[in-house]
Short mmCIF file of C-alpha atoms in Angstrom, two decimals:
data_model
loop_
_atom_site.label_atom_id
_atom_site.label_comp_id
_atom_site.label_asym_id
_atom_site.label_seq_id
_atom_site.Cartn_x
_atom_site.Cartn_y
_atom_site.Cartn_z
CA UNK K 1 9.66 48.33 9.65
CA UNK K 2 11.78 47.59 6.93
CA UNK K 3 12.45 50.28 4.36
CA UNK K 4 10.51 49.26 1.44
CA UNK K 5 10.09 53.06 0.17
CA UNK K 6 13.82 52.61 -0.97
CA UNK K 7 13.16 49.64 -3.30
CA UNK K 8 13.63 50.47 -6.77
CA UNK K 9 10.70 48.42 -9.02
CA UNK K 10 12.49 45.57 -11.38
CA UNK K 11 12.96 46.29 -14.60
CA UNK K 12 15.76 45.22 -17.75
CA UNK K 13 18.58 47.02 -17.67
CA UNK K 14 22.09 46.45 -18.79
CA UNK K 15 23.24 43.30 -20.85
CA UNK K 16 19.92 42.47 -20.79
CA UNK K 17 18.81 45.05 -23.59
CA UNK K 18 21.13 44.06 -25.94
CA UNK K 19 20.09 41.83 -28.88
CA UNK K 20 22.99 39.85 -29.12
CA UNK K 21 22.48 35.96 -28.53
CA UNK K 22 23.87 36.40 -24.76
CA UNK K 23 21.70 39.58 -24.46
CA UNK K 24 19.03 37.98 -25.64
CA UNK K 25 18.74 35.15 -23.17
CA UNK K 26 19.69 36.80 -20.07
CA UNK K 27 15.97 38.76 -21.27
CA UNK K 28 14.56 35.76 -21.48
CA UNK K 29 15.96 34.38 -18.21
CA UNK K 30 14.93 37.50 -16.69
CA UNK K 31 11.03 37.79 -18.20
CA UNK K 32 10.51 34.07 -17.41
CA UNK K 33 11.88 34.60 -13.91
CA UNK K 34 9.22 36.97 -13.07
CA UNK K 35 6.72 35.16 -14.94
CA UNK K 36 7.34 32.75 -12.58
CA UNK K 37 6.62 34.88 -9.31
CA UNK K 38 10.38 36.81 -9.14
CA UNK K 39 9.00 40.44 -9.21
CA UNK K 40 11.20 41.94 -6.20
CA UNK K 41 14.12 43.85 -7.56
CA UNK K 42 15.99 42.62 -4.42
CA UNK K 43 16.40 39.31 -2.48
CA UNK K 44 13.97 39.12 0.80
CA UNK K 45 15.79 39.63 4.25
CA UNK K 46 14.93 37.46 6.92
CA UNK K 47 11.16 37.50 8.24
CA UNK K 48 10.75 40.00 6.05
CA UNK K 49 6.49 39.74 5.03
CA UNK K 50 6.28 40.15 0.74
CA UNK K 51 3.37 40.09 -0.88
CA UNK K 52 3.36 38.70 -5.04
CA UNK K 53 0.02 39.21 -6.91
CA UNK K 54 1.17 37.81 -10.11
CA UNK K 55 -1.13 39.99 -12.55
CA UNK K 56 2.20 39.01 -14.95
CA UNK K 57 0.99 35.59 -15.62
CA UNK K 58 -2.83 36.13 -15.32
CA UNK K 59 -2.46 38.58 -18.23
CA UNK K 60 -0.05 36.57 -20.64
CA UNK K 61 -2.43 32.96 -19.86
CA UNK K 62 -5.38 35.29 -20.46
CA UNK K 63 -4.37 37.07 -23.72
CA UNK K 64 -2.98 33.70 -25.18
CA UNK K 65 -6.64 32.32 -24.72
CA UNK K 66 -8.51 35.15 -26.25
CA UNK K 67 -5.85 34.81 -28.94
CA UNK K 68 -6.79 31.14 -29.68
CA UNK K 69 -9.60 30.23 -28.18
CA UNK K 70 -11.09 26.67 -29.72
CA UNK K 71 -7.91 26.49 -31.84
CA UNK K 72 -7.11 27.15 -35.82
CA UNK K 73 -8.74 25.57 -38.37
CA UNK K 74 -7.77 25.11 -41.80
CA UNK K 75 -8.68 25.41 -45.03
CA UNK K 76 -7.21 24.57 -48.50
CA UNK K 77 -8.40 24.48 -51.91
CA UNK K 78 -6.97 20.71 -52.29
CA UNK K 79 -8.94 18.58 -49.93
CA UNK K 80 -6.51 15.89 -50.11
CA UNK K 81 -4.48 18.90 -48.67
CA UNK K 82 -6.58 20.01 -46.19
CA UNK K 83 -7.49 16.36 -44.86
CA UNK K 84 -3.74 15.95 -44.30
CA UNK K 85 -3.65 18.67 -42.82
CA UNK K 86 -5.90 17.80 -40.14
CA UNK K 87 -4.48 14.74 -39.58
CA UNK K 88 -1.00 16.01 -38.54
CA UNK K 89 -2.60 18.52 -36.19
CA UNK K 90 -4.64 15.81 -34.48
CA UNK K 91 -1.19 13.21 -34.61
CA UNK K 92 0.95 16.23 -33.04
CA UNK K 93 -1.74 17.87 -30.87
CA UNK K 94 -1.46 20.81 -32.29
CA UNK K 95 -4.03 23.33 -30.92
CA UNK K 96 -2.58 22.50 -27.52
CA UNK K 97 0.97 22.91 -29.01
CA UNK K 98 -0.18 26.20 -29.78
CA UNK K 99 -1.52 27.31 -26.46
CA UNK K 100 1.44 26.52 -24.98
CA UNK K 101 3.95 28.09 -27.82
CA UNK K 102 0.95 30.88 -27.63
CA UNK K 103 2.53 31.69 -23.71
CA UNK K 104 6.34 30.67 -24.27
CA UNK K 105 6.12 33.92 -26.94
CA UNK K 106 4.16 35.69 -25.03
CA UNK K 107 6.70 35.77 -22.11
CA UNK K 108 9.93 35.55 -23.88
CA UNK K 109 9.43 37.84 -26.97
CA UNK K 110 9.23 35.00 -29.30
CA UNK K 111 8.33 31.79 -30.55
CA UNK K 112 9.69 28.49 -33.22
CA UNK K 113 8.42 25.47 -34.24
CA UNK K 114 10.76 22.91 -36.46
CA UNK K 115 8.74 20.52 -38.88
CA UNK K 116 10.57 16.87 -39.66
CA UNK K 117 10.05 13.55 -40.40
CA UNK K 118 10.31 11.34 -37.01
CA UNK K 119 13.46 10.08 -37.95
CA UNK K 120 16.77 11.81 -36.96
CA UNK K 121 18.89 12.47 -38.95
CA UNK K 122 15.95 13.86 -41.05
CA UNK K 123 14.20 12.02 -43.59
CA UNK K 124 11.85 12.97 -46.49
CA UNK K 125 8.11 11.86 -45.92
CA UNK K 126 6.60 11.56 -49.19
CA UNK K 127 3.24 11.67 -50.08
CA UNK K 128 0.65 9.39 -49.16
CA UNK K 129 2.34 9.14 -45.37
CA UNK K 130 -0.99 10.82 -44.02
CA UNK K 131 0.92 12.52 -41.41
CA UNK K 132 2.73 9.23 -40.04
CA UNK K 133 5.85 9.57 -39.09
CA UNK K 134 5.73 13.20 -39.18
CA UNK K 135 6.80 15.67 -36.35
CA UNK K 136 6.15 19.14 -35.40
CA UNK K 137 7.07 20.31 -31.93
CA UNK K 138 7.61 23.80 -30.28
CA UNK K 139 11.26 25.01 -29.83
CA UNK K 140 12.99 26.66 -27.04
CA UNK K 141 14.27 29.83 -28.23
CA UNK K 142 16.59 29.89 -25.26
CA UNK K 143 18.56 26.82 -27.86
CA UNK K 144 18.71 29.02 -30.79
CA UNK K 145 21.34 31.07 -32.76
CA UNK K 146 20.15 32.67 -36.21
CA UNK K 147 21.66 34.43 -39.28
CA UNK K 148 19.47 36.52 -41.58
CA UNK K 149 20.13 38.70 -44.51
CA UNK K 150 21.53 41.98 -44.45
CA UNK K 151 18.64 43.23 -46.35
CA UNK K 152 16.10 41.33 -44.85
CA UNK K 153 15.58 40.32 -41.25
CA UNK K 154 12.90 37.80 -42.27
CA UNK K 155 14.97 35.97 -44.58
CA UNK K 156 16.48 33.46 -42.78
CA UNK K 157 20.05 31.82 -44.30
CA UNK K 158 21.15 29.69 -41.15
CA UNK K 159 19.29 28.47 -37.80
CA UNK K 160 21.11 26.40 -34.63
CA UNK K 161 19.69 24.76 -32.07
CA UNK K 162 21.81 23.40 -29.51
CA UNK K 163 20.37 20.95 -26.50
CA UNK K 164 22.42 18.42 -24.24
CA UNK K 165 21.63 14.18 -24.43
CA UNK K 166 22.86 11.73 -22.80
CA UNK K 167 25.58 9.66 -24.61
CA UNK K 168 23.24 7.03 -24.74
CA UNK K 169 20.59 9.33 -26.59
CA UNK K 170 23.26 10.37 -29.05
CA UNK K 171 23.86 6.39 -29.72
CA UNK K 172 20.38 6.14 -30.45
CA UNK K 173 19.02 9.21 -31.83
CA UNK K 174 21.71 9.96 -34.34
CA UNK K 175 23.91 6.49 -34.09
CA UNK K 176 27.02 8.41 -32.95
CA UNK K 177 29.03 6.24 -30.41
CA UNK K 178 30.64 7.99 -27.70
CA UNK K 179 33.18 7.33 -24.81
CA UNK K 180 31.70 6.95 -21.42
CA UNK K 181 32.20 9.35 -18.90
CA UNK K 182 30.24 12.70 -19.27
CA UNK K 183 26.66 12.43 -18.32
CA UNK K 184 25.74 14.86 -20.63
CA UNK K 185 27.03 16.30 -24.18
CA UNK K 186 26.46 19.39 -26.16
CA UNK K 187 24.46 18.93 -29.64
CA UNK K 188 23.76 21.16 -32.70
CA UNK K 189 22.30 21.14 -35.31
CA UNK K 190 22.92 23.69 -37.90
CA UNK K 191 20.45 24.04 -40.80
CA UNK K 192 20.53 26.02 -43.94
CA UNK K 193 18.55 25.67 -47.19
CA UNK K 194 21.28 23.61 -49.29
CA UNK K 195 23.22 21.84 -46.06
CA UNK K 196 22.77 19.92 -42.66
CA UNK K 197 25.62 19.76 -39.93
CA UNK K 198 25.31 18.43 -36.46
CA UNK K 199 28.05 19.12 -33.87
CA UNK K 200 28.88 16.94 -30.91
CA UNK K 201 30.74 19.03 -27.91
CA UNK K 202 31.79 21.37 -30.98
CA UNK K 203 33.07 18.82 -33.50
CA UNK K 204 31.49 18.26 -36.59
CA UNK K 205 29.87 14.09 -36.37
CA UNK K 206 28.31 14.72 -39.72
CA UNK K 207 27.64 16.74 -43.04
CA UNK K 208 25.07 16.14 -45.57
CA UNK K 209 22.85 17.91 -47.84
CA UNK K 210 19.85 19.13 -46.25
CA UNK K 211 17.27 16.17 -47.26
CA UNK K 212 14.52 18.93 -47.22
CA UNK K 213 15.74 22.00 -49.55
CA UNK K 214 14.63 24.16 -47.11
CA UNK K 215 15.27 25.34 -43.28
CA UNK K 216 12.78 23.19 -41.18
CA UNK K 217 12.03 25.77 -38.75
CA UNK K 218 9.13 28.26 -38.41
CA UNK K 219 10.31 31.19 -36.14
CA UNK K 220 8.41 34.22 -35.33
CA UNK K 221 7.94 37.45 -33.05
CA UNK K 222 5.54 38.18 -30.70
CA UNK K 223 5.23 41.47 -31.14
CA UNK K 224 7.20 42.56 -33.74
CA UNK K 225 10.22 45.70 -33.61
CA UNK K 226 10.27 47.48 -36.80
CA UNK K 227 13.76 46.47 -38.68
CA UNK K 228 14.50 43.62 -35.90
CA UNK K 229 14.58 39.99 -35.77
CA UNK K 230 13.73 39.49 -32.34
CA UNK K 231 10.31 40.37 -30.61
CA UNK K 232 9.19 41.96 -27.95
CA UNK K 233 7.65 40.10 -24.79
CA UNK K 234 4.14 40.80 -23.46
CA UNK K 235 5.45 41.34 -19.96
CA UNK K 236 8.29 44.53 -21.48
CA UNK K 237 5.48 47.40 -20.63
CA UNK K 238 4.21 46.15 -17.31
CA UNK K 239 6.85 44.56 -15.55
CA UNK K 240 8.02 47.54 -13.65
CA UNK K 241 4.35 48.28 -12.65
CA UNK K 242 3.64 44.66 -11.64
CA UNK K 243 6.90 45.12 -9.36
CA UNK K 244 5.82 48.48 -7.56
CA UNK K 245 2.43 47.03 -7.25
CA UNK K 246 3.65 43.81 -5.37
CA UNK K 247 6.13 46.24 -3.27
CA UNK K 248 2.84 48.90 -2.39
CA UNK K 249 0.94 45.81 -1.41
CA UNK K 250 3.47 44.59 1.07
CA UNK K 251 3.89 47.59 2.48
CA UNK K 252 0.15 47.92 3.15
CA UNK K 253 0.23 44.67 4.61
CA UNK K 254 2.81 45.23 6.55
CA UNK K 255 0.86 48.55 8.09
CA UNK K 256 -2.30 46.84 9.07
CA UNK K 257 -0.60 44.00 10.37
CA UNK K 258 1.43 46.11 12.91
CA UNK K 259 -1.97 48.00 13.41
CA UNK K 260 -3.11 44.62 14.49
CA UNK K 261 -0.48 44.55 16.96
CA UNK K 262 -0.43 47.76 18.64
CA UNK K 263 3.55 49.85 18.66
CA UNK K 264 3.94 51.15 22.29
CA UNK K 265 4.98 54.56 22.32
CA UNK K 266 7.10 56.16 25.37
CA UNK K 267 8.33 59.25 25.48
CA UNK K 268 10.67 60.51 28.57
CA UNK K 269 10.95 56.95 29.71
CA UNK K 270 14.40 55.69 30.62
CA UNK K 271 13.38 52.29 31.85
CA UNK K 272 10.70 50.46 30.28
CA UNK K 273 11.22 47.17 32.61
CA UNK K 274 7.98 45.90 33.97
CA UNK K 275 5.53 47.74 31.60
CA UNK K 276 3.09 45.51 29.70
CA UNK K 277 -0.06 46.20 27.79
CA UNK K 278 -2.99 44.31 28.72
CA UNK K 279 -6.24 44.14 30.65
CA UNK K 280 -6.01 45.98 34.14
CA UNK K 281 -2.62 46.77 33.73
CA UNK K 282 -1.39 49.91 35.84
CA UNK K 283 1.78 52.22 34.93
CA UNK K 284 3.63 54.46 37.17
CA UNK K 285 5.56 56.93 34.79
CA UNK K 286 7.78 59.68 35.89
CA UNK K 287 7.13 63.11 35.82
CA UNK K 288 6.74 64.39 32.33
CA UNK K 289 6.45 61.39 30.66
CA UNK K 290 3.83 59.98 28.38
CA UNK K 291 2.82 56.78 26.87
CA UNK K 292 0.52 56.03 23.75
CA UNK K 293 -0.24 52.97 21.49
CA UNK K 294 0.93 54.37 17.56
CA UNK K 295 -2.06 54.57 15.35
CA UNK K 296 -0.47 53.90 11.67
CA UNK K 297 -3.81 54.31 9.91
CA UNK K 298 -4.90 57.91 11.41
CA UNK K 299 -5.05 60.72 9.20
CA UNK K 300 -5.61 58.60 5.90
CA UNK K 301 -2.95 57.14 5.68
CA UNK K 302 -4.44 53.87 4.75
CA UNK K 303 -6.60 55.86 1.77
CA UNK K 304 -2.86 57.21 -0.02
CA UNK K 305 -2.05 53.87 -0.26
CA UNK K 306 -5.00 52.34 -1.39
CA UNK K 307 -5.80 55.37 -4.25
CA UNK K 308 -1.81 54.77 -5.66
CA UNK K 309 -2.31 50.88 -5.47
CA UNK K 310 -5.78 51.39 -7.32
CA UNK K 311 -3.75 53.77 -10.17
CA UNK K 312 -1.16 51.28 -10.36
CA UNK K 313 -3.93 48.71 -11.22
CA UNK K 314 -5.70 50.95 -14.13
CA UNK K 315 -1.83 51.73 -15.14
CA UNK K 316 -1.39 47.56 -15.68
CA UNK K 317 -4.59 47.32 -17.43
CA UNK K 318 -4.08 50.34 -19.96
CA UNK K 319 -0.61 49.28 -20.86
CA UNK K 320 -1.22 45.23 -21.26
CA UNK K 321 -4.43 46.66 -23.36
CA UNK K 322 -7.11 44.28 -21.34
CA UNK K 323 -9.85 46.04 -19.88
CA UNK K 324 -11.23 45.15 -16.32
CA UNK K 325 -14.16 44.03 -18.23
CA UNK K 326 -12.37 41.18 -19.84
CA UNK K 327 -12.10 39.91 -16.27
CA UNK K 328 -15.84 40.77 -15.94
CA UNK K 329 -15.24 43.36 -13.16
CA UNK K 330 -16.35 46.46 -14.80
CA UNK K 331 -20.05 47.93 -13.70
CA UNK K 332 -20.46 48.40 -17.62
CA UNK K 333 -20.06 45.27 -18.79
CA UNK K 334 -22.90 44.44 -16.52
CA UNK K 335 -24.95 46.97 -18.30
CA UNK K 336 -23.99 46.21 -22.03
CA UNK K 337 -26.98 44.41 -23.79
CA UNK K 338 -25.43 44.32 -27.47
CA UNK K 339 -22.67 42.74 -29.33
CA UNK K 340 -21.78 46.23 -30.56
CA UNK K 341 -21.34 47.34 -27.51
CA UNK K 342 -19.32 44.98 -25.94
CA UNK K 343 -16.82 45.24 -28.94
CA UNK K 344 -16.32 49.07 -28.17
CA UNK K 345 -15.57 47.90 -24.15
CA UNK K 346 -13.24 45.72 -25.05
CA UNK K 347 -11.81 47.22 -28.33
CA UNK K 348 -8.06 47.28 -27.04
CA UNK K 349 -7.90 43.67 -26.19
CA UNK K 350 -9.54 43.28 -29.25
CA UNK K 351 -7.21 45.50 -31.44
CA UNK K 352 -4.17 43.58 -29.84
CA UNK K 353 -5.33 40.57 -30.69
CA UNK K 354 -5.31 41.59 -34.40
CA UNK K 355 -2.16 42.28 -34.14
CA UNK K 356 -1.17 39.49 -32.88
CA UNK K 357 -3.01 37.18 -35.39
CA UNK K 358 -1.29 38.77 -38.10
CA UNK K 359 1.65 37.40 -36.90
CA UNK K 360 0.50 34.09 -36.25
CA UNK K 361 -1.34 34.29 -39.33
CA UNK K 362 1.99 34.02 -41.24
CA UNK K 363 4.04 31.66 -39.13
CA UNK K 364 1.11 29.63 -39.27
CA UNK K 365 0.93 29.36 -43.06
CA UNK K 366 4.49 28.99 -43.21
CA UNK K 367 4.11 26.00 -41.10
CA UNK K 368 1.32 24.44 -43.02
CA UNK K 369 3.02 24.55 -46.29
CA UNK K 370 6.26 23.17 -44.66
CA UNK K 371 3.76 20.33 -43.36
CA UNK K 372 2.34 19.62 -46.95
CA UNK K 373 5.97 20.08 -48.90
CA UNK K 374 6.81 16.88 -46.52
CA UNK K 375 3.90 15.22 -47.67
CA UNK K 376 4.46 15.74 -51.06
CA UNK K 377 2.27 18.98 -51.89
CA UNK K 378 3.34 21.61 -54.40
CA UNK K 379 4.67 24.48 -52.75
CA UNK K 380 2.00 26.57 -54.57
CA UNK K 381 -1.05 24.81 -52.30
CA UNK K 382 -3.46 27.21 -51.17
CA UNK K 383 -3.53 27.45 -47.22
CA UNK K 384 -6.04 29.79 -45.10
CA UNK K 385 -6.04 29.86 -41.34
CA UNK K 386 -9.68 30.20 -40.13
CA UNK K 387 -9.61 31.65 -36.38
CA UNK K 388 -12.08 31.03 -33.40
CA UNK K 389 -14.02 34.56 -32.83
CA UNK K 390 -12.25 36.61 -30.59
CA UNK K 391 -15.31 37.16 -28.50
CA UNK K 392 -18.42 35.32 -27.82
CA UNK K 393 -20.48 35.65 -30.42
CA UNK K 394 -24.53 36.61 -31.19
CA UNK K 395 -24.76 33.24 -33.48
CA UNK K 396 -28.38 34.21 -34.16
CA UNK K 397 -27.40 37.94 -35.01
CA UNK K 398 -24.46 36.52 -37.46
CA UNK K 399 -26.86 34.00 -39.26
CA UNK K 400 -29.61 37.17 -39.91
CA UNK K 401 -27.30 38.90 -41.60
CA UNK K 402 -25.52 36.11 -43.83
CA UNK K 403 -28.48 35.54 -44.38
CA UNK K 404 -29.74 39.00 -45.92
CA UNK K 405 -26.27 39.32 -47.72
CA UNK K 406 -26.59 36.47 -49.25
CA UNK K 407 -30.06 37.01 -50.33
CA UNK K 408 -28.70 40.38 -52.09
CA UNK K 409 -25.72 38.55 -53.13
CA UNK K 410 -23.41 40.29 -51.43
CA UNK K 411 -21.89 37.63 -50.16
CA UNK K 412 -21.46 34.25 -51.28
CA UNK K 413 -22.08 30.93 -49.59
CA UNK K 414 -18.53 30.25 -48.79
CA UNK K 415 -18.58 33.81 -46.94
CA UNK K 416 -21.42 32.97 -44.85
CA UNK K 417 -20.23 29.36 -44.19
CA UNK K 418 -16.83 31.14 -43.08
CA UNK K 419 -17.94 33.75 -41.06
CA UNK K 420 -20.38 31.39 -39.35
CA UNK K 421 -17.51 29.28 -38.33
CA UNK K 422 -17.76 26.27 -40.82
CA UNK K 423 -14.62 24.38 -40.58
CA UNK K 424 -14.80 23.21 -44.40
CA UNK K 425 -16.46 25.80 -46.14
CA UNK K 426 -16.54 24.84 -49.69
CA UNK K 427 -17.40 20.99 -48.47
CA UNK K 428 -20.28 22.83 -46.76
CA UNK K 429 -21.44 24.48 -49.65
CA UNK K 430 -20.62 21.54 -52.05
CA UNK K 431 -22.57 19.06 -49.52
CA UNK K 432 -25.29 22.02 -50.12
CA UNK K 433 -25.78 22.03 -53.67
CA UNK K 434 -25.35 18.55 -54.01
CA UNK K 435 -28.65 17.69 -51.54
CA UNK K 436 -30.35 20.68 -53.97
CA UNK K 437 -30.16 18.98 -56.55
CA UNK K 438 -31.00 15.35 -55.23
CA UNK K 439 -34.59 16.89 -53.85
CA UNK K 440 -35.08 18.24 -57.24
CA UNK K 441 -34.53 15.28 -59.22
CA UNK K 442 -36.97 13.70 -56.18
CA UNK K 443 -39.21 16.08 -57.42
CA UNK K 444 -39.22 18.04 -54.19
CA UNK K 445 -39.39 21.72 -54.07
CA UNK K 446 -36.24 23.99 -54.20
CA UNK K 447 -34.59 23.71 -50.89
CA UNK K 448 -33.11 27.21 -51.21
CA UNK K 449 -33.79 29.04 -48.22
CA UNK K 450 -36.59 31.87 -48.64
CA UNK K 451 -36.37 34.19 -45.97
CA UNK K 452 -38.88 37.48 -45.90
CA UNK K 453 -37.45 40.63 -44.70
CA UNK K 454 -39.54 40.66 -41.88
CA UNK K 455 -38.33 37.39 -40.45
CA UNK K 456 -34.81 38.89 -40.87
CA UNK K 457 -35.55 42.07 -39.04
CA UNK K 458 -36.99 40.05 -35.99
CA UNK K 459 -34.20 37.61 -35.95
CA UNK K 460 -31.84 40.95 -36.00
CA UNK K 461 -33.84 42.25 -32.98
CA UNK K 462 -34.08 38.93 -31.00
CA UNK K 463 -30.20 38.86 -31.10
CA UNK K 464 -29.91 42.07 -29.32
#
């Protein structure tokens, strides 16, 4: 059997814990390795039998849909705003955009987006474009180098991005005319607020003022480090587990597939010629001798592995904060009848997702009001990111009790319309008023909703 009780789980260690640029990506290269299915801290030998049961990606895909669900909405206080708005998210695809920059953070630690005109070099918009020509894509973090204050890690003075084209590419994109020979070249790009540089193989093609005023590019953490620029990946707490789980597995495999296939056991045997175990088979062994078929599971030895594989499970669970429940595995989900109750079960996946959202709360706004500077909006426009519910939600429960706070005036329209999911609140409301007051000058009756507290105590019951 090969001696899997020696092999250390895989976890960062060296250069790969230091924040420096080269630090950084050997992390990278290293969480997206075992994202990818890489979870043995050494290389297989031959015929050896390895079992991988990536809970690394199933948790990171899951999270980043909880996290997003249906996608972000928003809302502004301009509509003009707002309708632009939702026209570059539906030009750039953004919510899928998201989803996918949702799990590149996710892994990795952290997460970018740049914001241009289509045109490279860059290009002011204007307004009135509507979104046309305008681009917002995801960037690979792996690509970038940035400088922040001393003060203040979030202020930003000077992002690069490096990539490799084609000479041909470079012709077109940026109209730079190369010799033949190399099939690819190194390009950078090197943004701050007042300049823009790009570097071809390390020489400077071309300096100009940066058309925009400001750095295009939205970057963010995952998780955020107190006093640090960089985040911190999803996979940081659990990839060690995830490792000794896939090594336990493959050892229990390995045990009941030898238990499948009997070990002959012979003890004071100096010639084993001629023995074979099968039907009828008859053995002449030598005086004191013995033979026996080795019984691997005898003794429980089967049940020690099984109880540390089933802590090293809960262990994975607690520390990526999603209960078996989210998976719908737990006996008391099955049992939970109220919304209440379900929110308790799964308050850590929950609670993590707030804390995510904050974050993405502010890189989304940031990238919003770059969006409407390019179009031409004041940089003092109003933007609010509306997200999906977390969890499904008791719609009928939600609309009995906007509509009782409402009805005390404890919350407004807008609120309701909000927390009901509207994607245009105050075009809700506005729409509202506005057929009020056409069915009174009809000569109809109010159409302000009258709702006895009776009828909102039984709607409050029928929604569990």
């Amino acid at each position: 059997m090969n001696d899997y009780g020696m092999m250390m789980p895989l976890r960062l260690q060296g250069k790969e814990l230091d924040d420096s640029d080269d630090g950084r990506r050997m992390r990278y290269r290293r969480y997206l390795d075992f994202y990818n299915g890489e979870q043995f801290s050494i290389p297989a030998k031959a015929g050896e039998r390895r079992l991988t049961v990536n809970y690394a990606r199933l948790l990171v895909n899951k999270t980043a849909s909880f996290m997003l669900g249906a996608g972000v909405k928003y809302e502004c206080a301009n509509p003009a705003a707002e309708e632009a708005l939702a026209k570059v998210a539906t030009d750039n695809g953004l919510n899928l955009l998201d989803y996918e920059t949702a799990i590149d953070a996710a892994i990795l630690g952290d997460g970018a987006w740049k914001v241009t005109g289509a045109s490279t070099p860059p290009s002011f918009i204007g307004k009135g474009a509507g979104g046309l020509g305008l681009r917002v894509r995801s960037v690979d973090v792996f690509n970038l180098a940035v400088e922040w204050a001393g003060d203040d890690v979030r202020r930003v003075r000077q992002v690069t991005e490096s990539y490799e084209l084609s000479p041909e590419e470079v012709s077109r994109i940026f109209g730079v005319q190369l010799m033949a020979g190399a099939d690819y070249v190194q390009v950078s790009e090197v943004w701050t607020a007042g300049e823009f540089r790009l570097q071809i193989e390390g020489q400077a093609e071309r300096v100009r003022p940066n058309p925009y005023g400001f750095i295009p590019y939205v970057l963010f953490p995952n998780l955020r480090r107190p006093r640090l620029f960089w985040g911190e990946s999803d996979l940081a707490d659990i990839m060690e587990l995830c490792s000794e789980l896939n090594t336990r597995l493959s050892v229990m495999s390995q045990i009941l597939q030898l238990s499948g296939n009997p070990v002959l056991v012979l003890e004071n045997v100096q010639d084993s010629s001629g023995l074979r175990v099968g039907p009828g088979a008859v053995w002449h062994l030598p005086e004191d001798s013995k033979a026996y078929l080795l019984n691997l599971l005898e003794h429980g030895g089967l049940d020690a592995h099984l109880n540390y594989i089933s802590t090293l499970y809960q262990s994975i669970h607690d520390l990526a904060e999603m209960p078996q429940a989210a998976f719908g595995r737990s006996e008391l989900a099955g049992r939970v009848s109220s919304g209440v109750a379900l929110d308790v079960l799964l308050q850590p996946v929950i609670q993590k997702i707030a804390r995510k959202r904050a974050i993405w709360t502010d890189a989304l706004t940031r990238r919003a009001k770059l969006i409407l500077l390019l179009l031409g909006f004041g940089a003092d426009t109003e933007v609010r990111v509306n997200w999906p519910p977390i969890l499904p939600r008791d719609y009928a429960g939600l609309v009995a009790n906007e509509i009782a706070l409402v009805g005390q005036g404890i919350h407004s329209r807008m609120t309701a319309n909000r927390n009901l999911g509207e994607e245009s609140p105050a075009e809700e409301v506005a729409t509202a008023l506005y057929e009020a007051r056409e069915w009174a000058k009809a000569g109809g009756k109010s159409s302000q909703l009258k709702v006895s507290g009776a009828l909102v105590q039984g709607l409050a019951n029928a929604a569990g």
